[in-house]
Coordinates of C-alpha atoms and ligand atoms in Angstrom, one line a residue:
M1 CA 34.9 -13.0 -15.2
D2 CA 32.3 -10.4 -16.3
A3 CA 32.5 -7.6 -13.8
L4 CA 28.7 -7.4 -13.5
A5 CA 28.5 -11.0 -12.6
T6 CA 30.6 -10.2 -9.4
L7 CA 28.2 -7.5 -8.2
P8 CA 26.0 -8.5 -5.2
L9 CA 22.8 -7.5 -7.2
D10 CA 21.7 -6.7 -10.7
P11 CA 21.0 -3.0 -10.9
Q12 CA 19.8 -3.1 -14.5
A13 CA 17.1 -5.7 -13.7
L14 CA 16.0 -3.6 -10.6
R15 CA 16.0 -0.3 -12.6
A16 CA 13.3 -1.8 -14.8
D17 CA 10.9 -1.5 -11.8
F18 CA 11.5 2.2 -11.6
P19 CA 9.7 4.0 -14.5
I20 CA 11.1 7.4 -13.6
L21 CA 14.7 6.1 -14.0
S22 CA 14.2 5.6 -17.7
T23 CA 12.8 9.1 -18.4
T24 CA 14.8 11.8 -20.2
I25 CA 15.0 15.4 -19.0
H26 CA 15.9 18.7 -20.6
D27 CA 16.4 18.1 -24.3
N28 CA 16.3 14.3 -24.2
V29 CA 19.1 13.7 -21.8
P30 CA 18.8 10.5 -19.8
L31 CA 18.2 11.1 -16.1
V32 CA 20.9 10.1 -13.7
Y33 CA 19.4 10.2 -10.3
L34 CA 22.1 10.7 -7.6
D35 CA 19.9 12.3 -4.9
S36 CA 18.4 9.3 -3.0
A37 CA 19.5 10.7 0.4
A38 CA 17.0 13.5 -0.2
T39 CA 14.3 11.0 -1.3
T40 CA 14.4 7.7 -3.1
Q41 CA 12.4 6.8 -6.2
R42 CA 9.5 4.3 -6.0
P43 CA 9.2 1.0 -7.8
R44 CA 6.1 -0.1 -9.7
Q45 CA 5.3 -2.5 -6.9
V46 CA 4.9 0.3 -4.4
I47 CA 3.0 2.4 -6.9
A48 CA 0.7 -0.6 -7.6
A49 CA 0.1 -1.1 -3.9
I50 CA -1.0 2.5 -3.6
V51 CA -3.3 2.4 -6.7
D52 CA -4.7 -1.0 -5.6
T53 CA -5.6 0.4 -2.2
Y54 CA -7.3 3.4 -3.6
E55 CA -9.1 1.4 -6.2
R56 CA -10.3 -1.5 -4.1
H57 CA -9.6 -1.2 -0.4
Y58 CA -9.8 2.4 0.7
A59 CA -11.8 3.7 3.7
N60 CA -10.9 5.2 7.0
V61 CA -9.2 2.8 9.5
H62 CA -10.3 1.6 12.9
R63 CA -13.7 3.2 12.7
G64 CA -14.8 -0.3 11.6
I65 CA -18.2 -1.6 11.4
H66 CA -18.2 -1.8 7.6
W67 CA -16.5 -4.2 5.2
L68 CA -14.3 -1.7 3.4
S69 CA -13.0 -0.1 6.6
D70 CA -12.0 -3.6 7.8
Q71 CA -10.1 -4.2 4.6
S72 CA -8.3 -0.9 4.9
T73 CA -7.5 -1.5 8.6
D74 CA -6.2 -4.9 7.9
L75 CA -3.8 -3.6 5.2
F76 CA -2.7 -0.7 7.5
E77 CA -2.0 -3.1 10.4
E78 CA -0.2 -5.5 8.1
A79 CA 2.1 -2.6 7.2
R80 CA 2.7 -2.0 10.9
E81 CA 3.7 -5.7 11.3
S82 CA 6.0 -5.4 8.3
V83 CA 7.7 -2.4 9.9
R84 CA 8.0 -4.3 13.2
A85 CA 9.7 -7.2 11.6
F86 CA 11.9 -4.9 9.4
I87 CA 13.4 -3.2 12.5
N88 CA 13.2 -6.3 14.7
A89 CA 10.9 -4.6 17.3
P90 CA 9.6 -6.9 20.0
A91 CA 6.0 -5.8 19.7
R92 CA 3.7 -4.3 17.1
E93 CA 2.3 -1.8 19.6
E94 CA 5.7 -0.2 19.8
V95 CA 5.6 0.9 16.2
I96 CA 4.0 4.3 15.9
F97 CA 3.1 5.7 12.5
T98 CA 4.0 9.4 12.2
H99 CA 4.5 11.6 9.1
G100 CA 8.2 11.3 9.0
T101 CA 11.5 11.4 10.9
T102 CA 11.0 15.0 11.8
E103 CA 7.6 14.4 13.4
S104 CA 9.0 11.3 15.2
I105 CA 11.8 13.3 16.8
N106 CA 9.4 16.1 17.7
L107 CA 7.0 13.6 19.3
V108 CA 9.8 12.5 21.6
A109 CA 11.0 16.0 22.4
R110 CA 7.5 17.2 23.2
S111 CA 6.1 14.1 24.9
W112 CA 9.0 12.5 26.7
G113 CA 11.1 15.7 26.8
D114 CA 8.5 17.9 28.5
A115 CA 7.6 15.2 31.0
N116 CA 11.2 14.3 31.9
V117 CA 13.7 17.1 31.2
R118 CA 14.2 19.8 33.8
T119 CA 16.4 22.9 34.3
G120 CA 20.0 22.0 34.4
D121 CA 19.5 18.6 32.8
E122 CA 21.6 17.9 29.7
I123 CA 20.9 16.6 26.2
I124 CA 23.8 15.5 24.0
A125 CA 23.5 15.6 20.2
T126 CA 26.3 15.6 17.7
V127 CA 27.7 18.3 15.4
M128 CA 26.8 16.2 12.4
E129 CA 23.0 16.0 13.1
H130 CA 20.4 17.1 10.6
H131 CA 18.4 20.1 11.7
S132 CA 15.6 17.7 12.5
N133 CA 17.7 16.2 15.3
L134 CA 19.0 19.6 16.6
V135 CA 16.1 22.1 16.5
P136 CA 13.6 20.0 18.5
W137 CA 16.2 19.7 21.3
Q138 CA 16.9 23.4 21.1
Q139 CA 13.2 24.1 21.5
L140 CA 13.0 21.6 24.4
A141 CA 16.0 23.4 26.0
E142 CA 14.2 26.7 25.7
R143 CA 11.1 25.3 27.3
S144 CA 12.8 23.4 30.1
G145 CA 16.0 25.2 30.8
A146 CA 18.1 22.2 29.9
V147 CA 21.6 22.5 28.5
L148 CA 22.6 21.2 25.0
R149 CA 26.0 19.6 24.4
H150 CA 27.4 18.2 21.1
I151 CA 29.8 15.4 20.4
P152 CA 32.5 16.8 18.1
I153 CA 33.9 15.1 15.0
D154 CA 37.5 14.5 13.9
D155 CA 38.8 15.6 10.5
N156 CA 37.6 12.3 9.0
G157 CA 34.0 13.2 9.9
E158 CA 33.8 10.6 12.7
L159 CA 32.5 11.1 16.2
I160 CA 35.2 11.5 18.9
L161 CA 34.0 9.1 21.4
D162 CA 36.5 10.1 24.1
E163 CA 34.9 13.6 24.0
F164 CA 31.5 11.9 24.3
D165 CA 32.7 10.3 27.5
K166 CA 33.7 13.7 28.8
L167 CA 30.3 15.1 28.0
L168 CA 28.3 12.3 29.7
S169 CA 27.3 12.8 33.3
E170 CA 24.6 12.1 35.7
R171 CA 22.9 15.2 34.3
T172 CA 22.6 13.7 30.8
R173 CA 19.0 12.7 30.1
L174 CA 19.2 11.9 26.4
V175 CA 21.7 11.3 23.6
A176 CA 20.4 12.1 20.1
V177 CA 22.5 10.7 17.2
S178 CA 22.0 9.7 13.6
A179 CA 22.9 6.2 12.5
V180 CA 24.3 7.6 9.2
S181 CA 25.2 11.2 8.5
N182 CA 23.2 12.6 5.6
V183 CA 26.3 14.6 4.5
L184 CA 29.4 12.7 5.5
G185 CA 27.9 9.3 5.0
T186 CA 29.6 8.3 8.3
I187 CA 28.2 5.1 9.8
N188 CA 28.0 5.9 13.5
P189 CA 28.8 3.2 16.2
I190 CA 25.3 3.1 17.6
E191 CA 25.7 0.1 19.9
E192 CA 28.8 1.6 21.5
I193 CA 27.1 5.0 21.9
V194 CA 24.0 3.3 23.5
R195 CA 26.3 1.3 25.9
R196 CA 28.1 4.4 27.1
A197 CA 24.9 6.5 27.4
H198 CA 23.0 3.8 29.3
A199 CA 26.0 3.4 31.7
A200 CA 25.6 7.1 32.5
G201 CA 21.8 6.6 32.9
A202 CA 20.8 8.4 29.7
L203 CA 18.4 7.4 27.0
V204 CA 19.3 7.3 23.3
L205 CA 17.3 8.4 20.3
V206 CA 18.6 7.2 16.9
D207 CA 17.8 9.1 13.8
A208 CA 17.8 6.3 11.3
A209 CA 16.5 8.3 8.3
Q210 CA 19.6 7.6 6.3
S211 CA 20.3 4.1 7.4
A212 CA 17.0 2.2 7.3
A213 CA 16.9 1.6 3.6
H214 CA 20.6 0.8 3.3
M215 CA 21.6 -1.5 6.1
P216 CA 19.8 -3.6 8.6
T217 CA 18.0 -2.0 11.5
D218 CA 17.8 -4.1 14.7
V219 CA 16.4 -2.0 17.5
Q220 CA 17.1 -4.8 19.9
R221 CA 20.7 -5.2 18.9
W222 CA 21.2 -1.4 19.1
N223 CA 19.4 -1.5 22.4
A224 CA 18.3 2.1 21.7
D225 CA 15.3 3.8 23.4
F226 CA 13.8 5.7 20.4
V227 CA 14.3 5.1 16.7
A228 CA 13.0 7.4 14.0
I229 CA 12.6 6.7 10.2
S230 CA 11.0 8.2 7.1
G231 CA 9.1 6.2 4.5
H232 CA 10.1 8.4 1.5
K233 CA 13.8 7.6 2.0
M234 CA 13.0 3.9 1.6
L235 CA 10.9 3.6 -1.6
A236 CA 7.7 4.5 0.2
P237 CA 5.4 7.6 -0.3
T238 CA 6.1 10.9 1.5
G239 CA 3.9 11.6 4.5
V240 CA 4.7 8.4 6.5
G241 CA 7.3 7.8 9.1
V242 CA 7.8 5.6 12.1
L243 CA 8.8 6.1 15.7
W244 CA 9.8 3.0 17.6
S245 CA 10.2 3.0 21.3
R246 CA 10.0 0.5 24.2
R247 CA 6.6 -0.2 25.5
E248 CA 7.3 0.9 29.0
L249 CA 8.6 4.2 27.8
L250 CA 5.7 4.8 25.5
D251 CA 3.2 3.8 28.2
A252 CA 4.7 6.3 30.6
M253 CA 4.8 9.2 28.0
P254 CA 1.8 11.6 27.7
P255 CA 0.2 11.8 24.3
F256 CA 1.8 14.2 21.8
L257 CA -1.1 15.4 19.6
G258 CA -4.7 15.3 20.9
G259 CA -7.8 14.5 18.8
G260 CA -9.7 11.5 17.4
S261 CA -8.4 8.0 17.6
M262 CA -5.9 8.6 20.5
I263 CA -8.6 8.4 23.2
R264 CA -10.4 5.7 25.0
R265 CA -13.0 8.1 26.5
V266 CA -13.7 11.8 26.3
K267 CA -15.7 14.1 28.6
L268 CA -16.2 17.8 28.1
D269 CA -13.3 18.6 30.4
S270 CA -11.1 15.6 30.3
F271 CA -10.0 12.5 28.3
E272 CA -8.5 9.1 28.9
P273 CA -5.8 8.1 26.3
A274 CA -6.1 5.0 24.2
D275 CA -3.7 2.1 24.4
L276 CA -0.6 1.9 22.2
P277 CA -0.1 2.5 19.4
A278 CA -3.3 4.6 19.0
K279 CA -2.3 6.8 21.9
F280 CA 0.3 8.5 19.6
E281 CA -1.7 8.4 16.4
A282 CA -4.2 11.3 16.7
G283 CA -6.4 12.0 13.8
T284 CA -6.7 10.0 10.5
P285 CA -3.3 8.4 10.1
P286 CA -1.3 8.3 6.8
I287 CA -3.2 5.2 5.7
V288 CA -2.1 4.7 2.1
P289 CA 1.4 5.9 2.6
A290 CA 1.8 3.4 5.4
I291 CA 0.4 0.6 3.2
G292 CA 3.0 1.8 0.5
L293 CA 5.7 1.5 3.2
G294 CA 4.7 -2.1 3.8
A295 CA 5.1 -2.8 0.0
A296 CA 8.4 -0.9 0.0
I297 CA 9.7 -3.2 2.8
D298 CA 8.6 -6.3 0.9
Y299 CA 10.6 -5.0 -2.1
I300 CA 13.7 -4.2 -0.1
N301 CA 13.5 -7.5 1.7
A302 CA 13.3 -9.4 -1.6
I303 CA 16.7 -7.9 -2.6
G304 CA 18.3 -8.1 0.9
L305 CA 19.8 -5.2 2.9
E306 CA 23.2 -6.9 3.2
K307 CA 23.4 -7.0 -0.6
I308 CA 22.2 -3.4 -0.9
H309 CA 24.9 -2.2 1.5
A310 CA 27.6 -4.2 -0.2
Y311 CA 26.6 -2.8 -3.6
E312 CA 26.5 0.7 -2.3
Q313 CA 30.0 0.3 -1.0
I314 CA 31.1 -0.6 -4.6
L315 CA 29.4 2.5 -5.9
T316 CA 30.9 4.7 -3.2
R317 CA 34.4 3.4 -3.9
R318 CA 34.0 4.1 -7.6
A319 CA 32.7 7.6 -6.8
H320 CA 35.8 8.3 -4.6
D321 CA 38.0 7.1 -7.5
V322 CA 36.3 9.2 -10.2
L323 CA 36.2 12.3 -8.1
A324 CA 39.9 11.9 -7.3
D325 CA 40.6 11.7 -11.0
V326 CA 38.8 15.0 -11.7
G327 CA 41.4 16.9 -9.6
G328 CA 40.7 19.8 -7.3
V329 CA 37.9 17.9 -5.6
K330 CA 37.7 17.7 -1.8
I331 CA 35.7 14.8 -0.4
F332 CA 34.3 15.1 3.1
G333 CA 33.7 12.1 5.4
P334 CA 35.3 9.0 6.6
P335 CA 37.3 6.3 4.9
L336 CA 35.3 3.9 2.7
E337 CA 34.9 1.1 5.2
N338 CA 32.9 3.3 7.5
K339 CA 30.9 5.2 4.9
A340 CA 27.4 4.7 3.4
G341 CA 26.5 5.6 -0.1
I342 CA 26.7 9.4 0.4
V343 CA 29.6 11.5 -0.9
S344 CA 29.8 15.2 -0.3
F345 CA 32.4 17.3 -1.9
T346 CA 33.6 20.7 -3.1
V347 CA 35.3 21.5 -6.4
E348 CA 38.1 24.1 -6.2
G349 CA 37.0 27.4 -7.6
V350 CA 33.4 26.4 -8.3
H351 CA 30.5 27.0 -6.0
A352 CA 28.5 23.9 -5.0
H353 CA 25.3 25.4 -6.5
D354 CA 27.1 25.9 -9.9
V355 CA 28.4 22.3 -9.7
A356 CA 24.8 21.1 -9.3
Q357 CA 23.6 23.3 -12.1
L358 CA 26.2 22.2 -14.5
L359 CA 25.6 18.6 -13.7
D360 CA 21.9 19.0 -14.1
R361 CA 22.4 20.2 -17.6
Q362 CA 23.9 16.8 -18.3
G363 CA 21.0 15.1 -16.7
I364 CA 22.7 14.4 -13.4
A365 CA 20.6 15.2 -10.3
V366 CA 22.6 16.0 -7.2
R367 CA 22.0 18.2 -4.3
A368 CA 24.0 21.3 -3.3
G369 CA 23.8 23.5 -0.2
H370 CA 24.0 22.9 3.5
H371 CA 21.7 19.8 3.4
C372 CA 20.0 20.9 6.6
T373 CA 23.2 20.7 8.5
M374 CA 24.4 24.3 8.9
P375 CA 26.5 23.6 12.1
L376 CA 28.2 20.6 10.4
H377 CA 29.1 22.8 7.4
K378 CA 30.5 25.4 9.8
R379 CA 32.7 22.7 11.4
L380 CA 33.8 21.6 7.9
G381 CA 34.7 25.2 7.1
V382 CA 32.5 25.6 4.1
T383 CA 29.1 27.1 3.5
A384 CA 27.9 24.5 1.0
T385 CA 28.9 21.2 -0.5
A386 CA 27.6 19.2 -3.5
R387 CA 26.3 15.8 -2.5
V388 CA 25.8 12.6 -4.5
S389 CA 23.9 9.8 -2.9
F390 CA 23.2 6.3 -4.2
Y391 CA 20.8 3.4 -4.0
F392 CA 20.7 0.0 -5.5
Y393 CA 19.3 1.3 -8.8
N394 CA 22.4 3.4 -9.6
T395 CA 25.1 1.9 -11.8
L396 CA 28.8 2.1 -12.1
D397 CA 28.3 3.7 -15.5
E398 CA 26.4 6.5 -13.9
I399 CA 29.2 7.2 -11.6
D400 CA 31.7 7.3 -14.5
L401 CA 29.4 9.8 -16.2
L402 CA 29.5 11.9 -13.1
G403 CA 33.3 12.0 -13.3
R404 CA 33.2 13.0 -16.9
A405 CA 30.5 15.6 -16.3
L406 CA 32.4 17.1 -13.4
A407 CA 35.6 17.4 -15.5
D408 CA 33.5 19.2 -18.2
A409 CA 32.0 21.5 -15.5
K410 CA 35.5 22.4 -14.3
G411 CA 36.5 23.2 -17.9
V412 CA 33.4 25.4 -18.3
F413 CA 34.4 27.4 -15.2
R414 CA 38.0 27.7 -16.2
R415 CA 36.9 29.1 -19.6
R416 CA 34.4 31.5 -18.0
K417 CA 37.1 32.9 -15.7
A418 CA 39.7 33.2 -18.4
Ligands
LIG1 N1 17.4 13.1 9.6 C1 18.2 12.9 8.6 C2 19.6 12.3 8.8 C3 17.8 13.2 7.3 O1 18.6 13.0 6.3 C4 16.5 13.7 7.1 C5 16.0 14.0 5.7 N2 16.9 14.7 4.9 C6 15.7 13.9 8.2 C7 16.2 13.6 9.5 C8 14.3 14.5 8.1 O2 13.5 13.5 7.5 P1 12.0 14.0 7.0 O3 12.2 15.2 6.2 O4 11.6 12.8 6.2 O5 11.2 14.2 8.2

């Protein structure tokens, strides 16, 4: 049977929706975009939704009283409903639009954290977290006198849950963990982590920035307390993200930012906050990016997250094979069955930045560095890795090209050193 016919989706047909993927770079080299963990590209359908909003429906939201504002508000609220359904949240009011995962996590650290975390309390993160899910807790610890602990990883890049159990205690207030590591690709056992954290009386924040576009998010199945995502990592514009939390938690939390829209009433010396979700959406929200996020969700749903995940596993398997064939390549992260479409590696004798630069000359966009995970790189014993990351628009041919380009790059380095 034709190998393509056995794929869960048709990447060539989908690529046609992404104008940027058919561009050439440098001197007419076709672009091979392997940096979707940094940010995904956008399909025409999302770009069209943005253009259509600006051309026909754009005004500020919720200030109502005129036709165009009602149109814009309807589209903005439809996008909120799309997000609610996408993450299986029980209520629309629990979906807070922010400007990204970073802001969502900072909102929790500032609002929930300042109100609930005291000297001697403990917060547990993991050594594989992105700086976005480390620094806000460090800042909270500085403000509150709380103590930070970190779940270690084994040599496969998986969390050591027995060590997690030892860290948990009646002092633990919050466990902050990513659903998928942006470097190792590890798919973390969120339901299990939540079960253990809740048994100890702690809440759980899930950084779903790297999972939301690649596998289903079900906040009720996870039973987590806070979930953060970024639009730009799931086909939507930059500048929009989401914080989901349970209504009773959000109701009890003080507002994060103060200003317009988040109030019911203001006097010169006091204010009364608005109801959810407005209470956490001070100022003019990211109206058009949020509408773009709604269109991105429609696009992803039309393909299906199960198919996307299954296809990414095929790409990841091929990447492991071609990298092994290059020789002298060390891949970090877990075995394939527990790995998302993210592969970080080092090449013997070649710095990660040089790897990225040599691949770029052949049109292949990868990322090199610490990927905002300095503590994880310290644990891995390297200062930098090269990272390839996939989405449904990548092809097996592109992965094969990566293998050939890496072999060439190694050759260039050998010659330079000789
Ligand atoms: N967490 C993880 C796991 C990430 O990969 C990223 C983005 N690289 C972030 C958080 C931060 O997301 P943003 O920059 O969109 O706020």
